[in-house]
PDB file of C-alpha atoms in Angstrom:
ATOM      1  CA  MET A   1      77.384 102.245 108.355  1.00 91.00           C
ATOM      2  CA  PHE A   2      79.912 100.029 106.430  1.00 89.00           C
ATOM      3  CA  GLN A   3      79.946 100.345 102.849  1.00 89.00           C
ATOM      4  CA  TYR A   4      82.826  98.625 100.439  1.00 92.00           C
ATOM      5  CA  GLU A   5      85.296 100.008  97.972  1.00 93.00           C
ATOM      6  CA  LYS A   6      85.735  97.495  95.238  1.00 93.00           C
ATOM      7  CA  LYS A   7      89.786  98.003  95.655  1.00 94.00           C
ATOM      8  CA  LEU A   8      92.152  96.413  97.621  1.00 97.00           C
ATOM      9  CA  GLN A   9      94.209  98.425 100.642  1.00 97.00           C
ATOM     10  CA  PHE A  10      97.267  97.071  99.120  1.00 97.00           C
ATOM     11  CA  PRO A  11      97.634  95.499  95.537  1.00 96.00           C
ATOM     12  CA  VAL A  12      97.772  91.048  95.713  1.00 97.00           C
ATOM     13  CA  ASN A  13      98.759  89.999  91.964  1.00 95.00           C
ATOM     14  CA  ILE A  14     100.435  86.680  92.622  1.00 96.00           C
ATOM     15  CA  LYS A  15     101.960  84.781  89.518  1.00 94.00           C
ATOM     16  CA  THR A  16     102.679  81.860  90.770  1.00 95.00           C
ATOM     17  CA  PRO A  17     100.308  79.489  92.797  1.00 95.00           C
ATOM     18  CA  ASN A  18     102.012  78.184  95.984  1.00 96.00           C
ATOM     19  CA  PRO A  19      99.353  75.648  98.286  1.00 97.00           C
ATOM     20  CA  VAL A  20     102.174  75.126 100.732  1.00 97.00           C
ATOM     21  CA  TYR A  21     102.259  79.257 101.213  1.00 98.00           C
ATOM     22  CA  ALA A  22      98.281  79.463 101.307  1.00 98.00           C
ATOM     23  CA  LYS A  23      97.941  77.191 104.286  1.00 97.00           C
ATOM     24  CA  ILE A  24     100.385  79.480 106.123  1.00 98.00           C
ATOM     25  CA  ILE A  25      98.992  82.498 105.241  1.00 98.00           C
ATOM     26  CA  ILE A  26      95.296  81.380 105.894  1.00 98.00           C
ATOM     27  CA  SER A  27      96.376  81.760 109.537  1.00 98.00           C
ATOM     28  CA  GLN A  28      96.032  85.304 109.083  1.00 98.00           C
ATOM     29  CA  PHE A  29      92.549  84.673 108.201  1.00 98.00           C
ATOM     30  CA  GLY A  30      91.288  82.647 110.622  1.00 98.00           C
ATOM     31  CA  GLY A  31      94.018  82.060 113.024  1.00 98.00           C
ATOM     32  CA  PRO A  32      94.450  83.515 116.464  1.00 98.00           C
ATOM     33  CA  ASP A  33      95.946  86.812 116.122  1.00 98.00           C
ATOM     34  CA  GLY A  34      94.270  86.779 112.650  1.00 98.00           C
ATOM     35  CA  GLU A  35      92.921  89.809 110.917  1.00 98.00           C
ATOM     36  CA  LEU A  36      89.259  88.662 111.568  1.00 98.00           C
ATOM     37  CA  ALA A  37      89.937  88.184 115.323  1.00 98.00           C
ATOM     38  CA  ALA A  38      91.511  91.828 114.875  1.00 98.00           C
ATOM     39  CA  SER A  39      88.714  93.181 113.294  1.00 98.00           C
ATOM     40  CA  LEU A  40      86.134  91.863 116.108  1.00 98.00           C
ATOM     41  CA  ARG A  41      87.904  92.700 118.839  1.00 98.00           C
ATOM     42  CA  TYR A  42      88.460  96.027 118.137  1.00 98.00           C
ATOM     43  CA  LEU A  43      84.430  96.830 116.789  1.00 98.00           C
ATOM     44  CA  SER A  44      83.685  94.803 119.437  1.00 98.00           C
ATOM     45  CA  GLN A  45      85.593  96.809 122.127  1.00 98.00           C
ATOM     46  CA  ARG A  46      84.455 100.522 120.703  1.00 97.00           C
ATOM     47  CA  TYR A  47      81.229 100.586 122.936  1.00 97.00           C
ATOM     48  CA  ALA A  48      82.721 100.418 126.176  1.00 95.00           C
ATOM     49  CA  MET A  49      85.306 103.510 125.160  1.00 95.00           C
ATOM     50  CA  PRO A  50      84.417 106.212 126.945  1.00 93.00           C
ATOM     51  CA  TYR A  51      86.456 108.880 125.448  1.00 94.00           C
ATOM     52  CA  ASN A  52      86.107 109.964 121.859  1.00 95.00           C
ATOM     53  CA  GLU A  53      89.274 109.483 120.891  1.00 95.00           C
ATOM     54  CA  LEU A  54      89.182 105.795 121.599  1.00 97.00           C
ATOM     55  CA  LYS A  55      85.817 105.425 120.103  1.00 96.00           C
ATOM     56  CA  GLY A  56      87.712 106.624 116.743  1.00 96.00           C
ATOM     57  CA  LEU A  57      90.486 105.101 116.873  1.00 97.00           C
ATOM     58  CA  LEU A  58      88.939 101.603 117.611  1.00 97.00           C
ATOM     59  CA  THR A  59      86.329 102.286 115.047  1.00 97.00           C
ATOM     60  CA  ASP A  60      89.096 103.440 112.575  1.00 97.00           C
ATOM     61  CA  ILE A  61      91.527 100.308 113.063  1.00 98.00           C
ATOM     62  CA  GLY A  62      88.553  98.257 113.300  1.00 98.00           C
ATOM     63  CA  THR A  63      87.765  98.816 109.961  1.00 97.00           C
ATOM     64  CA  GLU A  64      91.397  98.649 108.574  1.00 98.00           C
ATOM     65  CA  GLU A  65      91.396  95.236 109.414  1.00 98.00           C
ATOM     66  CA  LEU A  66      88.868  94.041 107.612  1.00 98.00           C
ATOM     67  CA  ASN A  67      90.743  95.587 104.356  1.00 98.00           C
ATOM     68  CA  HIS A  68      93.535  93.717 105.803  1.00 98.00           C
ATOM     69  CA  LEU A  69      91.077  90.534 106.211  1.00 98.00           C
ATOM     70  CA  GLU A  70      90.224  91.011 102.425  1.00 98.00           C
ATOM     71  CA  MET A  71      93.805  91.174 101.491  1.00 98.00           C
ATOM     72  CA  ILE A  72      94.732  88.241 103.294  1.00 98.00           C
ATOM     73  CA  GLY A  73      91.729  86.652 101.414  1.00 98.00           C
ATOM     74  CA  ALA A  74      92.822  87.568  98.101  1.00 98.00           C
ATOM     75  CA  ILE A  75      96.819  86.409  99.145  1.00 98.00           C
ATOM     76  CA  VAL A  76      95.716  82.676  99.660  1.00 98.00           C
ATOM     77  CA  PHE A  77      92.881  82.938  96.952  1.00 98.00           C
ATOM     78  CA  GLN A  78      95.888  83.740  94.380  1.00 97.00           C
ATOM     79  CA  LEU A  79      98.000  81.107  95.753  1.00 97.00           C
ATOM     80  CA  THR A  80      94.947  77.700  95.279  1.00 96.00           C
ATOM     81  CA  ARG A  81      94.062  78.754  92.066  1.00 94.00           C
ATOM     82  CA  ASN A  82      94.806  76.121  88.975  1.00 92.00           C
ATOM     83  CA  LEU A  83      96.221  73.809  91.115  1.00 93.00           C
ATOM     84  CA  SER A  84      96.264  70.308  89.669  1.00 94.00           C
ATOM     85  CA  GLU A  85      95.083  67.080  92.333  1.00 93.00           C
ATOM     86  CA  ALA A  86      98.884  66.086  92.400  1.00 94.00           C
ATOM     87  CA  GLU A  87      99.892  69.365  93.255  1.00 94.00           C
ATOM     88  CA  ILE A  88      97.339  69.482  96.082  1.00 94.00           C
ATOM     89  CA  LYS A  89      98.814  65.996  97.098  1.00 93.00           C
ATOM     90  CA  LYS A  90     102.284  66.247  96.726  1.00 93.00           C
ATOM     91  CA  SER A  91     102.105  69.912  98.904  1.00 92.00           C
ATOM     92  CA  GLY A  92     100.397  68.741 101.798  1.00 88.00           C
ATOM     93  CA  PHE A  93      97.693  71.063 101.062  1.00 94.00           C
ATOM     94  CA  TYR A  94      95.020  67.790 100.591  1.00 95.00           C
ATOM     95  CA  ASP A  95      93.698  68.078 104.589  1.00 95.00           C
ATOM     96  CA  TYR A  96      92.455  71.689 104.196  1.00 96.00           C
ATOM     97  CA  PHE A  97      91.213  70.664 100.346  1.00 96.00           C
ATOM     98  CA  VAL A  98      89.342  67.848 101.325  1.00 96.00           C
ATOM     99  CA  ASP A  99      87.082  69.751 103.873  1.00 96.00           C
ATOM    100  CA  HIS A 100      87.268  73.509 101.478  1.00 97.00           C
ATOM    101  CA  THR A 101      88.483  72.775  97.999  1.00 96.00           C
ATOM    102  CA  THR A 102      90.016  75.946  97.406  1.00 96.00           C
ATOM    103  CA  GLY A 103      87.639  77.951  99.133  1.00 97.00           C
ATOM    104  CA  ILE A 104      88.538  80.656 101.859  1.00 98.00           C
ATOM    105  CA  TYR A 105      87.408  79.481 105.556  1.00 98.00           C
ATOM    106  CA  PRO A 106      88.532  80.860 108.643  1.00 98.00           C
ATOM    107  CA  VAL A 107      91.031  78.896 110.172  1.00 98.00           C
ATOM    108  CA  SER A 108      94.294  78.624 111.645  1.00 98.00           C
ATOM    109  CA  SER A 109      97.010  77.192 109.840  1.00 96.00           C
ATOM    110  CA  SER A 110      97.258  74.224 111.900  1.00 95.00           C
ATOM    111  CA  GLY A 111      93.307  73.495 111.013  1.00 96.00           C
ATOM    112  CA  THR A 112      91.304  75.116 114.226  1.00 97.00           C
ATOM    113  CA  PRO A 113      88.333  76.905 112.695  1.00 98.00           C
ATOM    114  CA  PHE A 114      88.164  80.342 113.854  1.00 98.00           C
ATOM    115  CA  THR A 115      86.623  80.973 117.271  1.00 98.00           C
ATOM    116  CA  ALA A 116      85.731  84.471 119.167  1.00 98.00           C
ATOM    117  CA  ALA A 117      87.819  82.722 122.260  1.00 98.00           C
ATOM    118  CA  TYR A 118      91.049  84.500 120.394  1.00 98.00           C
ATOM    119  CA  ILE A 119      89.224  87.780 121.268  1.00 98.00           C
ATOM    120  CA  ALA A 120      88.626  89.727 124.667  1.00 98.00           C
ATOM    121  CA  SER A 121      85.975  92.444 125.180  1.00 98.00           C
ATOM    122  CA  LYS A 122      86.379  93.170 128.631  1.00 97.00           C
ATOM    123  CA  GLY A 123      84.732  96.343 129.676  1.00 97.00           C
ATOM    124  CA  ASP A 124      87.274  98.248 130.755  1.00 96.00           C
ATOM    125  CA  VAL A 125      89.178 101.110 128.775  1.00 96.00           C
ATOM    126  CA  ILE A 126      92.533  99.896 130.181  1.00 96.00           C
ATOM    127  CA  SER A 127      92.514  96.186 129.971  1.00 97.00           C
ATOM    128  CA  ASP A 128      91.132  96.432 126.488  1.00 98.00           C
ATOM    129  CA  LEU A 129      93.776  98.878 125.275  1.00 98.00           C
ATOM    130  CA  HIS A 130      96.565  96.155 126.533  1.00 98.00           C
ATOM    131  CA  GLU A 131      94.744  93.257 124.831  1.00 98.00           C
ATOM    132  CA  ASP A 132      94.881  95.213 121.742  1.00 98.00           C
ATOM    133  CA  LEU A 133      98.321  96.423 121.930  1.00 98.00           C
ATOM    134  CA  ALA A 134      99.238  92.649 122.810  1.00 98.00           C
ATOM    135  CA  ALA A 135      97.369  91.969 119.526  1.00 98.00           C
ATOM    136  CA  GLU A 136      99.064  94.259 117.371  1.00 98.00           C
ATOM    137  CA  GLN A 137     102.471  92.586 118.606  1.00 98.00           C
ATOM    138  CA  LYS A 138     101.091  88.908 118.401  1.00 98.00           C
ATOM    139  CA  ALA A 139     100.042  89.763 114.456  1.00 98.00           C
ATOM    140  CA  ARG A 140     103.494  91.530 113.805  1.00 98.00           C
ATOM    141  CA  THR A 141     105.070  88.591 115.223  1.00 98.00           C
ATOM    142  CA  THR A 142     103.027  86.035 112.780  1.00 98.00           C
ATOM    143  CA  TYR A 143     103.847  88.464 109.919  1.00 98.00           C
ATOM    144  CA  ASP A 144     107.947  87.932 110.959  1.00 98.00           C
ATOM    145  CA  ASN A 145     107.173  84.296 110.996  1.00 98.00           C
ATOM    146  CA  ILE A 146     105.254  84.234 107.381  1.00 98.00           C
ATOM    147  CA  LEU A 147     108.419  86.546 106.211  1.00 98.00           C
ATOM    148  CA  ARG A 148     111.052  83.922 107.382  1.00 98.00           C
ATOM    149  CA  LEU A 149     109.080  81.326 105.481  1.00 98.00           C
ATOM    150  CA  VAL A 150     107.947  82.758 102.183  1.00 98.00           C
ATOM    151  CA  ASP A 151     110.433  83.738  99.430  1.00 98.00           C
ATOM    152  CA  ASP A 152     108.221  85.122  96.308  1.00 98.00           C
ATOM    153  CA  PRO A 153     108.445  88.781  96.309  1.00 98.00           C
ATOM    154  CA  ASP A 154     104.509  88.820  95.039  1.00 97.00           C
ATOM    155  CA  VAL A 155     103.671  87.559  98.554  1.00 98.00           C
ATOM    156  CA  ARG A 156     106.043  88.941 100.319  1.00 98.00           C
ATOM    157  CA  GLU A 157     105.224  92.623  99.343  1.00 98.00           C
ATOM    158  CA  PRO A 158     101.300  93.185 100.497  1.00 98.00           C
ATOM    159  CA  ILE A 159     102.607  90.683 103.902  1.00 98.00           C
ATOM    160  CA  LYS A 160     105.511  93.394 104.345  1.00 98.00           C
ATOM    161  CA  PHE A 161     102.926  95.928 104.157  1.00 98.00           C
ATOM    162  CA  LEU A 162     100.579  94.265 106.838  1.00 98.00           C
ATOM    163  CA  ARG A 163     103.454  93.873 109.318  1.00 98.00           C
ATOM    164  CA  GLN A 164     103.926  97.917 109.048  1.00 98.00           C
ATOM    165  CA  ARG A 165     100.413  98.243 109.352  1.00 98.00           C
ATOM    166  CA  GLU A 166     101.234  96.465 113.023  1.00 98.00           C
ATOM    167  CA  ILE A 167     103.275  98.439 114.013  1.00 98.00           C
ATOM    168  CA  VAL A 168     101.542 101.709 112.951  1.00 98.00           C
ATOM    169  CA  HIS A 169      98.368 100.507 115.060  1.00 98.00           C
ATOM    170  CA  TYR A 170     100.290  99.495 117.986  1.00 98.00           C
ATOM    171  CA  GLN A 171     101.425 103.366 118.054  1.00 98.00           C
ATOM    172  CA  ARG A 172      98.143 104.615 117.620  1.00 98.00           C
ATOM    173  CA  PHE A 173      97.104 102.272 120.654  1.00 98.00           C
ATOM    174  CA  GLY A 174     100.035 103.388 122.617  1.00 98.00           C
ATOM    175  CA  GLU A 175      98.623 107.015 122.088  1.00 98.00           C
ATOM    176  CA  GLY A 176      95.486 105.753 123.223  1.00 97.00           C
ATOM    177  CA  LEU A 177      96.308 104.589 126.321  1.00 97.00           C
ATOM    178  CA  ARG A 178      97.968 107.843 127.460  1.00 97.00           C
ATOM    179  CA  LEU A 179      95.156 109.723 126.617  1.00 96.00           C
ATOM    180  CA  ALA A 180      92.984 107.750 128.406  1.00 95.00           C
ATOM    181  CA  THR A 181      95.223 107.785 131.707  1.00 94.00           C
ATOM    182  CA  ASP A 182      95.166 111.434 131.110  1.00 94.00           C
ATOM    183  CA  ARG A 183      91.834 111.551 132.004  1.00 92.00           C
ATOM    184  CA  LEU A 184      92.361 109.313 135.673  1.00 90.00           C
ATOM    185  CA  ASN A 185      93.402 109.936 138.929  1.00 88.00           C
ATOM    186  CA  SER A 186      97.735 109.891 138.539  1.00 88.00           C
ATOM    187  CA  ARG A 187      97.944 108.134 142.293  1.00 90.00           C
ATOM    188  CA  ASN A 188      95.715 105.284 140.743  1.00 89.00           C
ATOM    189  CA  PHE A 189      94.869 104.405 137.341  1.00 89.00           C
ATOM    190  CA  TYR A 190      93.206 100.973 138.821  1.00 89.00           C
ATOM    191  CA  ALA A 191      90.784 102.891 140.998  1.00 87.00           C
ATOM    192  CA  PHE A 192      87.751 102.619 138.868  1.00 88.00           C
ATOM    193  CA  ASN A 193      86.815 101.259 135.383  1.00 90.00           C
ATOM    194  CA  PRO A 194      86.168 104.763 133.695  1.00 88.00           C
ATOM    195  CA  SER A 195      83.823 102.784 130.999  1.00 88.00           C
ATOM    196  CA  PHE A 196      81.697 101.459 134.221  1.00 91.00           C
ATOM    197  CA  ASP A 197      82.076 104.194 136.895  1.00 87.00           C
ATOM    198  CA  VAL A 198      81.419 106.977 135.075  1.00 74.00           C
ATOM    199  CA  LYS A 199      82.009 109.666 137.776  1.00 71.00           C
ATOM    200  CA  CYS A 200      85.635 108.509 138.329  1.00 67.00           C
ATOM    201  CA  ASN A 201      86.393 110.911 135.276  1.00 66.00           C
ATOM    202  CA  LYS A 202      88.288 113.913 135.590  1.00 60.00           C
TER     203      LYS A 202
ATOM    204  CA  MET C   1     101.478  97.538  83.879  1.00 74.00           C
ATOM    205  CA  ASN C   2      97.556  99.001  81.907  1.00 90.00           C
ATOM    206  CA  LYS C   3      96.110 102.074  82.613  1.00 92.00           C
ATOM    207  CA  ARG C   4      93.449 100.910  84.607  1.00 93.00           C
ATOM    208  CA  ARG C   5      96.041  99.441  87.123  1.00 92.00           C
ATOM    209  CA  GLN C   6      98.461 102.573  87.466  1.00 94.00           C
ATOM    210  CA  LYS C   7      95.626 104.893  88.178  1.00 95.00           C
ATOM    211  CA  LEU C   8      93.987 102.534  90.800  1.00 94.00           C
ATOM    212  CA  LEU C   9      97.360 102.516  92.339  1.00 95.00           C
ATOM    213  CA  THR C  10      97.736 106.094  92.556  1.00 97.00           C
ATOM    214  CA  ILE C  11      94.271 106.194  94.057  1.00 97.00           C
ATOM    215  CA  SER C  12      95.657 103.909  96.555  1.00 97.00           C
ATOM    216  CA  ARG C  13      98.392 105.958  96.869  1.00 97.00           C
ATOM    217  CA  VAL C  14      96.576 108.830  97.758  1.00 98.00           C
ATOM    218  CA  GLN C  15      94.260 107.174 100.018  1.00 97.00           C
ATOM    219  CA  PHE C  16      96.544 105.514 102.108  1.00 98.00           C
ATOM    220  CA  ALA C  17      98.294 108.629 103.047  1.00 98.00           C
ATOM    221  CA  ALA C  18      94.837 109.936 103.932  1.00 97.00           C
ATOM    222  CA  TRP C  19      93.756 107.360 106.232  1.00 97.00           C
ATOM    223  CA  GLU C  20      97.264 107.441 107.597  1.00 97.00           C
ATOM    224  CA  LEU C  21      96.998 111.289 109.166  1.00 97.00           C
ATOM    225  CA  HIS C  22      92.934 110.249 109.812  1.00 97.00           C
ATOM    226  CA  LEU C  23      94.113 107.445 112.347  1.00 97.00           C
ATOM    227  CA  TYR C  24      96.799 109.989 113.687  1.00 97.00           C
ATOM    228  CA  LEU C  25      93.983 112.481 114.175  1.00 97.00           C
ATOM    229  CA  ASN C  26      92.081 110.497 116.515  1.00 96.00           C
ATOM    230  CA  THR C  27      95.028 110.660 118.964  1.00 96.00           C
ATOM    231  CA  HIS C  28      96.390 114.464 118.002  1.00 96.00           C
ATOM    232  CA  PRO C  29      93.110 115.886 117.374  1.00 95.00           C
ATOM    233  CA  ASN C  30      95.001 119.741 117.590  1.00 95.00           C
ATOM    234  CA  ASP C  31      97.437 119.277 115.355  1.00 97.00           C
ATOM    235  CA  SER C  32      96.298 122.038 112.323  1.00 97.00           C
ATOM    236  CA  ALA C  33      99.311 121.159 110.017  1.00 98.00           C
ATOM    237  CA  ALA C  34      97.892 117.692 109.852  1.00 97.00           C
ATOM    238  CA  THR C  35      94.515 118.331 109.330  1.00 97.00           C
ATOM    239  CA  LEU C  36      95.229 120.672 106.765  1.00 98.00           C
ATOM    240  CA  ARG C  37      97.566 118.233 104.896  1.00 98.00           C
ATOM    241  CA  TYR C  38      94.426 115.606 105.334  1.00 97.00           C
ATOM    242  CA  LYS C  39      92.038 117.826 103.848  1.00 97.00           C
ATOM    243  CA  GLU C  40      94.063 118.488 100.781  1.00 98.00           C
ATOM    244  CA  LEU C  41      94.527 114.470 100.459  1.00 98.00           C
ATOM    245  CA  GLU C  42      91.034 114.100 101.086  1.00 97.00           C
ATOM    246  CA  ALA C  43      89.920 116.257  97.980  1.00 97.00           C
ATOM    247  CA  GLU C  44      92.691 115.011  95.910  1.00 98.00           C
ATOM    248  CA  TYR C  45      91.311 111.181  96.519  1.00 97.00           C
ATOM    249  CA  GLN C  46      87.389 112.460  96.062  1.00 95.00           C
ATOM    250  CA  ARG C  47      88.865 113.697  92.641  1.00 97.00           C
ATOM    251  CA  LEU C  48      90.834 111.311  91.616  1.00 97.00           C
ATOM    252  CA  VAL C  49      87.951 108.437  92.070  1.00 95.00           C
ATOM    253  CA  ALA C  50      85.725 110.454  90.115  1.00 93.00           C
ATOM    254  CA  GLU C  51      88.442 110.702  87.622  1.00 95.00           C
ATOM    255  CA  PHE C  52      88.634 107.191  87.364  1.00 94.00           C
ATOM    256  CA  GLU C  53      85.110 106.074  87.840  1.00 92.00           C
ATOM    257  CA  GLN C  54      84.617 108.269  84.802  1.00 91.00           C
ATOM    258  CA  GLU C  55      86.502 106.253  82.863  1.00 93.00           C
ATOM    259  CA  PHE C  56      86.247 102.258  84.469  1.00 92.00           C
ATOM    260  CA  GLY C  57      83.104 101.955  86.169  1.00 89.00           C
ATOM    261  CA  PRO C  58      82.030 102.249  90.026  1.00 90.00           C
ATOM    262  CA  LEU C  59      84.777 101.913  92.872  1.00 91.00           C
ATOM    263  CA  THR C  60      82.099 102.662  95.437  1.00 84.00           C
ATOM    264  CA  LEU C  61      78.543 103.089  95.368  1.00 73.00           C
ATOM    265  CA  PRO C  62      76.618 101.103  92.496  1.00 66.00           C
ATOM    266  CA  ALA C  63      76.246 103.288  89.622  1.00 61.00           C
ATOM    267  CA  GLN C  64      73.215 103.516  87.148  1.00 59.00           C
ATOM    268  CA  GLY C  65      72.845  99.722  85.540  1.00 65.00           C
ATOM    269  CA  ASN C  66      74.923  96.919  86.575  1.00 76.00           C
ATOM    270  CA  ALA C  67      78.263  97.851  85.929  1.00 81.00           C
ATOM    271  CA  TRP C  68      79.113  97.667  89.700  1.00 81.00           C
ATOM    272  CA  LEU C  69      78.896  93.751  88.487  1.00 81.00           C
ATOM    273  CA  ASN C  70      81.426  93.797  85.878  1.00 85.00           C
ATOM    274  CA  ASP C  71      84.953  92.662  85.860  1.00 87.00           C
ATOM    275  CA  PRO C  72      87.647  92.959  87.458  1.00 88.00           C
ATOM    276  CA  TRP C  73      86.845  92.008  91.175  1.00 88.00           C
ATOM    277  CA  PRO C  74      89.611  93.053  93.513  1.00 91.00           C
ATOM    278  CA  TRP C  75      90.837  89.961  94.820  1.00 91.00           C
ATOM    279  CA  GLU C  76      91.272  88.305  91.566  1.00 90.00           C
ATOM    280  CA  ASN C  77      94.666  89.173  89.407  1.00 79.00           C
ATOM    281  CA  THR C  78      95.492  88.593  85.723  1.00 67.00           C
ATOM    282  CA  LYS C  79      98.383  88.719  83.694  1.00 60.00           C
ATOM    283  CA  GLU C  80      98.321  92.856  83.435  1.00 53.00           C
ATOM    284  CA  GLY C  81      97.346  92.473  87.592  1.00 52.00           C
ATOM    285  CA  ASN C  82      93.935  94.035  88.131  1.00 50.00           C
ATOM    286  CA  ASN C  83      94.008  95.542  91.549  1.00 50.00           C
TER     287      ASN C  83
END
């Protein structure tokens, strides 16, 4: 069960709208390594996790990613408030505007709508955790790229927070992978799928 | 910074510290020092939320009446900043 708390995980208070930044940052809402993909990836994979540490980890990190999705939505929302038509034309935001006005839609910066093809849920602990480790690093790189392109400290602060979270999640997933392999035959971790071949667990 | 925002930030700081330990405890369930600190922070968080809700309205479960619907919503900033 999920329950809403009426606050952001980290504050977002942007004073100056900037449609160019909005178009860059929307990628972390609905792009290939965005927060929606992250949340769906972990909350889908958790069912196949045979160990309680990993059930907890995927539930918790998948839930935290929903907080991050909300923060990205807030950033894009605040970056596109009170824009004039002239500003929209001049900034290059018009191609998003024509389809969505200033509504928040899960799409990548280059305009590809969100697709479940961005995520994997393989039903195998080792495969899924490697996917998760890669996903955290890809999201970290995307935040690095956003920080290369964005100067406004009001925008950079929440983006820096989100970037840090990718690193912490990567660390936790690495520990999760170690906890999984600790339970497997050290001569061949890949002899069985511990999510499916129940008897292979020590 | 207004009082509401200040209190919300304090809650977020304590909640974040508790959350970070909670994640850590998924992979280190036998760390008793971290468990103890987590419990302290969690209790502090509950106390701060109760205090906040008394003064500024519901953060979590809808309270009586429709105070849940009152501004501000988390994604909306104002001149003073609300979230």
